[in-house]
Amino acid sequence: MKMFLLAAVAACAIAAPASADNYVQTATVTSSAPKVATVNFDKFDSTLGTLNSVTLMFSSVLDASGTLTNNSIVLPRNYLLSTGAIAGLTGNGFNFMQGLGIGLDLVHVPRHNSVGLSYDATNSDSETLTSNLSAFVGSDPLAFTFVSTSLFGMLGINGTLDMDTQIGGWAKITYDYTPNAAGAVPEPASWAMMMLGIGAVGGAMRRRRSAVTTTVRYA
């Protein structure tokens, strides 16, 4: 019986190993004309635990509109348009390069007239690093470089292309880490084990009491 009670008490004391946790940050690149911009994140705080991996998700957005004008006052014309944009995000082992709405369009424009154009596209991707993570730990800002460029162009006679190209997006970084054991809050598995241990102790005590008999002797 003593061994059973000791085992139950030990079950209460045992804590399940800490599982992985994550810390997530997001940053937005406001849509604007093609440009170079910096995206900043906080580095991982090593006091939280041990960093296991870093995942970066990058999503880019294209929003372009404008007009294609045939300047000829006599003839209608067909114009070949190259369309789209490129957005990239690089830094600390990550290297994203995304095409947005890339293609060729044949556009017919009546004589001395204009045609409205509109393009929108999105693209996204993610990568995970599990080694060489020291560059992501510390107190300095973690910088990534966002670069975008427009690919819109026109091939044809007596025509003009006027496009307003807006390129932006957002990025999300996730630090997956194992929390430090000190001061950790018990996890559900630990609570379940503790409750089972307490229940076992209570059950053993009840069985022990029920086994006690009282004998009355008369002189």
mmCIF file of C-alpha atoms in Angstrom:
data_model
loop_
_atom_site.group_PDB
_atom_site.id
_atom_site.type_symbol
_atom_site.label_atom_id
_atom_site.label_comp_id
_atom_site.label_asym_id
_atom_site.label_seq_id
_atom_site.Cartn_x
_atom_site.Cartn_y
_atom_site.Cartn_z
ATOM 1 C CA MET A 1 0.000 0.000 0.000
ATOM 2 C CA LYS A 2 2.829 2.394 0.836
ATOM 3 C CA MET A 3 4.400 1.769 -2.580
ATOM 4 C CA PHE A 4 1.072 2.519 -4.276
ATOM 5 C CA LEU A 5 0.740 5.794 -2.397
ATOM 6 C CA LEU A 6 4.304 6.806 -3.242
ATOM 7 C CA ALA A 7 3.675 6.107 -6.929
ATOM 8 C CA ALA A 8 0.540 8.245 -6.852
ATOM 9 C CA VAL A 9 2.360 11.120 -5.182
ATOM 10 C CA ALA A 10 5.166 10.840 -7.741
ATOM 11 C CA ALA A 11 2.596 11.064 -10.535
ATOM 12 C CA CYS A 12 1.379 14.338 -9.075
ATOM 13 C CA ALA A 13 4.907 15.724 -9.002
ATOM 14 C CA ILE A 14 5.888 14.785 -12.533
ATOM 15 C CA ALA A 15 5.395 17.599 -15.077
ATOM 16 C CA ALA A 16 5.115 16.882 -18.781
ATOM 17 C CA PRO A 17 7.901 18.348 -20.916
ATOM 18 C CA ALA A 18 7.187 21.857 -22.220
ATOM 19 C CA SER A 19 5.861 21.827 -25.786
ATOM 20 C CA ALA A 20 6.813 24.307 -28.485
ATOM 21 C CA ASP A 21 5.288 27.758 -28.563
ATOM 22 C CA ASN A 22 5.463 30.536 -31.148
ATOM 23 C CA TYR A 23 5.778 34.293 -31.359
ATOM 24 C CA VAL A 24 4.281 35.967 -34.447
ATOM 25 C CA GLN A 25 4.813 39.441 -35.918
ATOM 26 C CA THR A 26 3.423 41.065 -39.054
ATOM 27 C CA ALA A 27 4.526 44.055 -41.107
ATOM 28 C CA THR A 28 2.782 45.813 -43.993
ATOM 29 C CA VAL A 29 4.295 47.412 -47.087
ATOM 30 C CA THR A 30 1.830 50.122 -48.071
ATOM 31 C CA SER A 31 0.921 49.940 -51.757
ATOM 32 C CA SER A 32 2.594 52.691 -53.750
ATOM 33 C CA ALA A 33 4.626 53.200 -56.890
ATOM 34 C CA PRO A 34 7.472 50.727 -57.575
ATOM 35 C CA LYS A 35 10.105 51.256 -54.918
ATOM 36 C CA VAL A 36 12.589 49.946 -52.392
ATOM 37 C CA ALA A 37 11.481 49.783 -48.772
ATOM 38 C CA THR A 38 12.601 48.245 -45.473
ATOM 39 C CA VAL A 39 10.473 45.826 -43.471
ATOM 40 C CA ASN A 40 11.441 45.609 -39.787
ATOM 41 C CA PHE A 41 10.722 42.958 -37.155
ATOM 42 C CA ASP A 42 11.859 42.443 -33.587
ATOM 43 C CA LYS A 43 14.419 39.697 -33.076
ATOM 44 C CA PHE A 44 13.686 36.730 -30.842
ATOM 45 C CA ASP A 45 14.118 37.299 -27.105
ATOM 46 C CA SER A 46 16.262 34.426 -25.832
ATOM 47 C CA THR A 47 14.836 34.801 -22.311
ATOM 48 C CA LEU A 48 11.608 33.247 -23.639
ATOM 49 C CA GLY A 49 13.266 29.938 -24.425
ATOM 50 C CA THR A 50 15.201 28.115 -27.156
ATOM 51 C CA LEU A 51 14.558 29.100 -30.758
ATOM 52 C CA ASN A 52 13.773 26.064 -32.945
ATOM 53 C CA SER A 53 12.878 27.577 -36.312
ATOM 54 C CA VAL A 54 11.976 30.797 -38.110
ATOM 55 C CA THR A 55 9.219 30.942 -40.730
ATOM 56 C CA LEU A 56 8.683 33.941 -42.994
ATOM 57 C CA MET A 57 5.565 34.339 -45.127
ATOM 58 C CA PHE A 58 5.548 37.014 -47.819
ATOM 59 C CA SER A 59 2.488 38.150 -49.796
ATOM 60 C CA SER A 60 2.656 40.746 -52.582
ATOM 61 C CA VAL A 61 -0.172 42.746 -54.171
ATOM 62 C CA LEU A 62 -0.466 44.541 -57.522
ATOM 63 C CA ASP A 63 -3.089 47.193 -58.288
ATOM 64 C CA ALA A 64 -2.608 48.978 -61.619
ATOM 65 C CA SER A 65 -4.885 51.098 -63.786
ATOM 66 C CA GLY A 66 -4.515 53.502 -66.679
ATOM 67 C CA THR A 67 -5.275 54.221 -70.316
ATOM 68 C CA LEU A 68 -3.955 53.216 -73.720
ATOM 69 C CA THR A 69 -4.423 55.952 -76.337
ATOM 70 C CA ASN A 70 -4.333 55.697 -80.111
ATOM 71 C CA ASN A 71 -3.102 59.073 -81.325
ATOM 72 C CA SER A 72 -3.864 58.364 -84.963
ATOM 73 C CA ILE A 73 -6.815 60.405 -86.241
ATOM 74 C CA VAL A 74 -7.241 58.098 -89.223
ATOM 75 C CA LEU A 75 -6.589 54.421 -88.373
ATOM 76 C CA PRO A 76 -7.600 52.077 -85.536
ATOM 77 C CA ARG A 77 -4.647 50.149 -84.170
ATOM 78 C CA ASN A 78 -3.749 47.039 -82.189
ATOM 79 C CA TYR A 79 -1.180 47.398 -79.395
ATOM 80 C CA LEU A 80 0.778 44.662 -77.686
ATOM 81 C CA LEU A 81 1.126 45.272 -73.963
ATOM 82 C CA SER A 82 3.569 43.651 -71.592
ATOM 83 C CA THR A 83 1.807 43.529 -68.214
ATOM 84 C CA GLY A 84 2.660 42.858 -64.626
ATOM 85 C CA ALA A 85 5.146 43.606 -61.875
ATOM 86 C CA ILE A 86 7.767 41.942 -59.696
ATOM 87 C CA ALA A 87 7.964 42.131 -55.905
ATOM 88 C CA GLY A 88 10.790 40.721 -53.812
ATOM 89 C CA LEU A 89 11.719 40.387 -50.156
ATOM 90 C CA THR A 90 15.247 39.449 -49.087
ATOM 91 C CA GLY A 91 17.326 39.244 -45.909
ATOM 92 C CA ASN A 92 18.752 36.882 -43.270
ATOM 93 C CA GLY A 93 18.656 33.759 -45.409
ATOM 94 C CA PHE A 94 15.257 34.403 -47.011
ATOM 95 C CA ASN A 95 14.905 35.289 -50.681
ATOM 96 C CA PHE A 96 11.447 35.743 -52.225
ATOM 97 C CA MET A 97 10.858 36.901 -55.800
ATOM 98 C CA GLN A 98 7.251 36.994 -57.019
ATOM 99 C CA GLY A 99 5.706 37.804 -60.384
ATOM 100 C CA LEU A 100 2.369 39.629 -60.353
ATOM 101 C CA GLY A 101 0.008 39.534 -63.324
ATOM 102 C CA ILE A 102 2.830 38.937 -65.817
ATOM 103 C CA GLY A 103 1.686 38.382 -69.372
ATOM 104 C CA LEU A 104 1.004 39.859 -72.820
ATOM 105 C CA ASP A 105 -2.225 41.539 -73.917
ATOM 106 C CA LEU A 106 -3.293 42.532 -77.440
ATOM 107 C CA VAL A 107 -5.503 45.616 -77.143
ATOM 108 C CA HIS A 108 -7.514 47.151 -79.966
ATOM 109 C CA VAL A 109 -7.987 50.925 -79.796
ATOM 110 C CA PRO A 110 -10.230 52.851 -82.233
ATOM 111 C CA ARG A 111 -8.747 55.811 -84.063
ATOM 112 C CA HIS A 112 -8.039 58.889 -81.980
ATOM 113 C CA ASN A 113 -9.453 57.192 -78.884
ATOM 114 C CA SER A 114 -8.454 55.693 -75.524
ATOM 115 C CA VAL A 115 -9.143 52.391 -73.770
ATOM 116 C CA GLY A 116 -9.185 51.981 -70.009
ATOM 117 C CA LEU A 117 -6.960 49.309 -68.440
ATOM 118 C CA SER A 118 -7.069 47.629 -65.036
ATOM 119 C CA TYR A 119 -4.899 44.892 -63.521
ATOM 120 C CA ASP A 120 -4.721 43.318 -60.085
ATOM 121 C CA ALA A 121 -2.865 40.256 -58.842
ATOM 122 C CA THR A 122 -1.548 38.686 -55.647
ATOM 123 C CA ASN A 123 1.118 36.128 -54.870
ATOM 124 C CA SER A 124 2.406 34.573 -51.657
ATOM 125 C CA ASP A 125 4.979 32.092 -50.444
ATOM 126 C CA SER A 126 6.670 30.987 -47.217
ATOM 127 C CA GLU A 127 9.973 29.485 -46.138
ATOM 128 C CA THR A 128 11.267 27.987 -42.881
ATOM 129 C CA LEU A 129 14.806 28.034 -41.522
ATOM 130 C CA THR A 130 15.898 25.516 -38.885
ATOM 131 C CA SER A 131 19.646 26.195 -38.777
ATOM 132 C CA ASN A 132 21.957 29.206 -38.417
ATOM 133 C CA LEU A 133 19.346 30.974 -36.301
ATOM 134 C CA SER A 134 21.742 33.179 -34.316
ATOM 135 C CA ALA A 135 21.053 36.111 -36.663
ATOM 136 C CA PHE A 136 17.441 36.114 -35.466
ATOM 137 C CA VAL A 137 18.264 36.340 -31.747
ATOM 138 C CA GLY A 138 19.021 39.598 -29.968
ATOM 139 C CA SER A 139 17.722 43.100 -29.411
ATOM 140 C CA ASP A 140 18.497 44.892 -32.677
ATOM 141 C CA PRO A 141 15.774 45.277 -35.338
ATOM 142 C CA LEU A 142 15.597 42.531 -37.954
ATOM 143 C CA ALA A 143 15.511 44.180 -41.391
ATOM 144 C CA PHE A 144 14.296 42.814 -44.721
ATOM 145 C CA THR A 145 14.490 44.643 -48.050
ATOM 146 C CA PHE A 146 11.327 44.972 -50.151
ATOM 147 C CA VAL A 147 11.895 45.745 -53.850
ATOM 148 C CA SER A 148 9.221 46.206 -56.508
ATOM 149 C CA THR A 149 9.250 47.139 -60.177
ATOM 150 C CA SER A 150 6.636 47.642 -62.871
ATOM 151 C CA LEU A 151 6.753 45.638 -66.111
ATOM 152 C CA PHE A 152 4.085 47.544 -68.044
ATOM 153 C CA GLY A 153 5.065 48.559 -71.562
ATOM 154 C CA MET A 154 3.556 49.076 -75.008
ATOM 155 C CA LEU A 155 4.529 48.029 -78.516
ATOM 156 C CA GLY A 156 2.743 49.800 -81.392
ATOM 157 C CA ILE A 157 2.631 52.906 -83.597
ATOM 158 C CA ASN A 158 1.250 56.318 -82.564
ATOM 159 C CA GLY A 159 0.160 55.087 -79.163
ATOM 160 C CA THR A 160 0.728 56.202 -75.563
ATOM 161 C CA LEU A 161 0.405 54.183 -72.372
ATOM 162 C CA ASP A 162 -0.330 55.930 -69.080
ATOM 163 C CA MET A 163 -0.309 53.520 -66.118
ATOM 164 C CA ASP A 164 -0.472 54.068 -62.371
ATOM 165 C CA THR A 165 1.122 50.984 -60.802
ATOM 166 C CA GLN A 166 0.745 50.334 -57.086
ATOM 167 C CA ILE A 167 2.735 47.469 -55.540
ATOM 168 C CA GLY A 168 2.687 46.491 -51.880
ATOM 169 C CA GLY A 169 2.121 43.558 -49.607
ATOM 170 C CA TRP A 170 2.780 42.207 -46.142
ATOM 171 C CA ALA A 171 5.103 39.831 -44.358
ATOM 172 C CA LYS A 172 4.682 37.628 -41.286
ATOM 173 C CA ILE A 173 7.500 36.136 -39.245
ATOM 174 C CA THR A 174 6.970 33.284 -36.792
ATOM 175 C CA TYR A 175 9.485 32.241 -34.150
ATOM 176 C CA ASP A 176 8.895 28.645 -33.053
ATOM 177 C CA TYR A 177 10.573 28.004 -29.720
ATOM 178 C CA THR A 178 10.628 25.772 -26.658
ATOM 179 C CA PRO A 179 9.803 27.798 -23.529
ATOM 180 C CA ASN A 180 12.145 27.781 -20.564
ATOM 181 C CA ALA A 181 11.076 25.290 -17.878
ATOM 182 C CA ALA A 182 11.494 27.691 -14.945
ATOM 183 C CA GLY A 183 8.195 29.215 -13.894
ATOM 184 C CA ALA A 184 6.317 27.398 -16.623
ATOM 185 C CA VAL A 185 2.560 26.991 -16.217
ATOM 186 C CA PRO A 186 1.570 23.292 -16.102
ATOM 187 C CA GLU A 187 0.186 22.047 -19.384
ATOM 188 C CA PRO A 188 -3.089 20.096 -19.752
ATOM 189 C CA ALA A 189 -1.187 16.788 -19.696
ATOM 190 C CA SER A 190 0.449 17.778 -16.420
ATOM 191 C CA TRP A 191 -2.869 18.782 -14.874
ATOM 192 C CA ALA A 192 -4.423 15.463 -15.937
ATOM 193 C CA MET A 193 -1.560 13.498 -14.417
ATOM 194 C CA MET A 194 -1.840 15.451 -11.174
ATOM 195 C CA MET A 195 -5.595 14.857 -10.951
ATOM 196 C CA LEU A 196 -5.118 11.131 -11.557
ATOM 197 C CA GLY A 197 -2.526 11.021 -8.817
ATOM 198 C CA ILE A 198 -4.756 12.842 -6.350
ATOM 199 C CA GLY A 199 -7.658 10.553 -7.215
ATOM 200 C CA ALA A 200 -5.473 7.498 -6.701
ATOM 201 C CA VAL A 201 -4.395 8.746 -3.272
ATOM 202 C CA GLY A 202 -8.009 9.404 -2.269
ATOM 203 C CA GLY A 203 -9.138 5.994 -3.482
ATOM 204 C CA ALA A 204 -6.377 4.234 -1.571
ATOM 205 C CA MET A 205 -7.275 6.090 1.609
ATOM 206 C CA ARG A 206 -10.944 5.118 1.270
ATOM 207 C CA ARG A 207 -10.083 1.458 0.739
ATOM 208 C CA ARG A 208 -7.792 1.521 3.755
ATOM 209 C CA ARG A 209 -10.510 2.971 5.978
ATOM 210 C CA SER A 210 -13.069 0.414 4.798
ATOM 211 C CA ALA A 211 -10.705 -2.416 5.767
ATOM 212 C CA VAL A 212 -10.624 -1.315 9.418
ATOM 213 C CA THR A 213 -12.946 -3.365 11.701
ATOM 214 C CA THR A 214 -13.942 -2.712 15.261
ATOM 215 C CA THR A 215 -14.175 -5.533 17.747
ATOM 216 C CA VAL A 216 -16.059 -5.093 20.999
ATOM 217 C CA ARG A 217 -15.262 -7.472 23.870
ATOM 218 C CA TYR A 218 -17.275 -7.785 26.994
ATOM 219 C CA ALA A 219 -15.598 -8.690 30.276
#
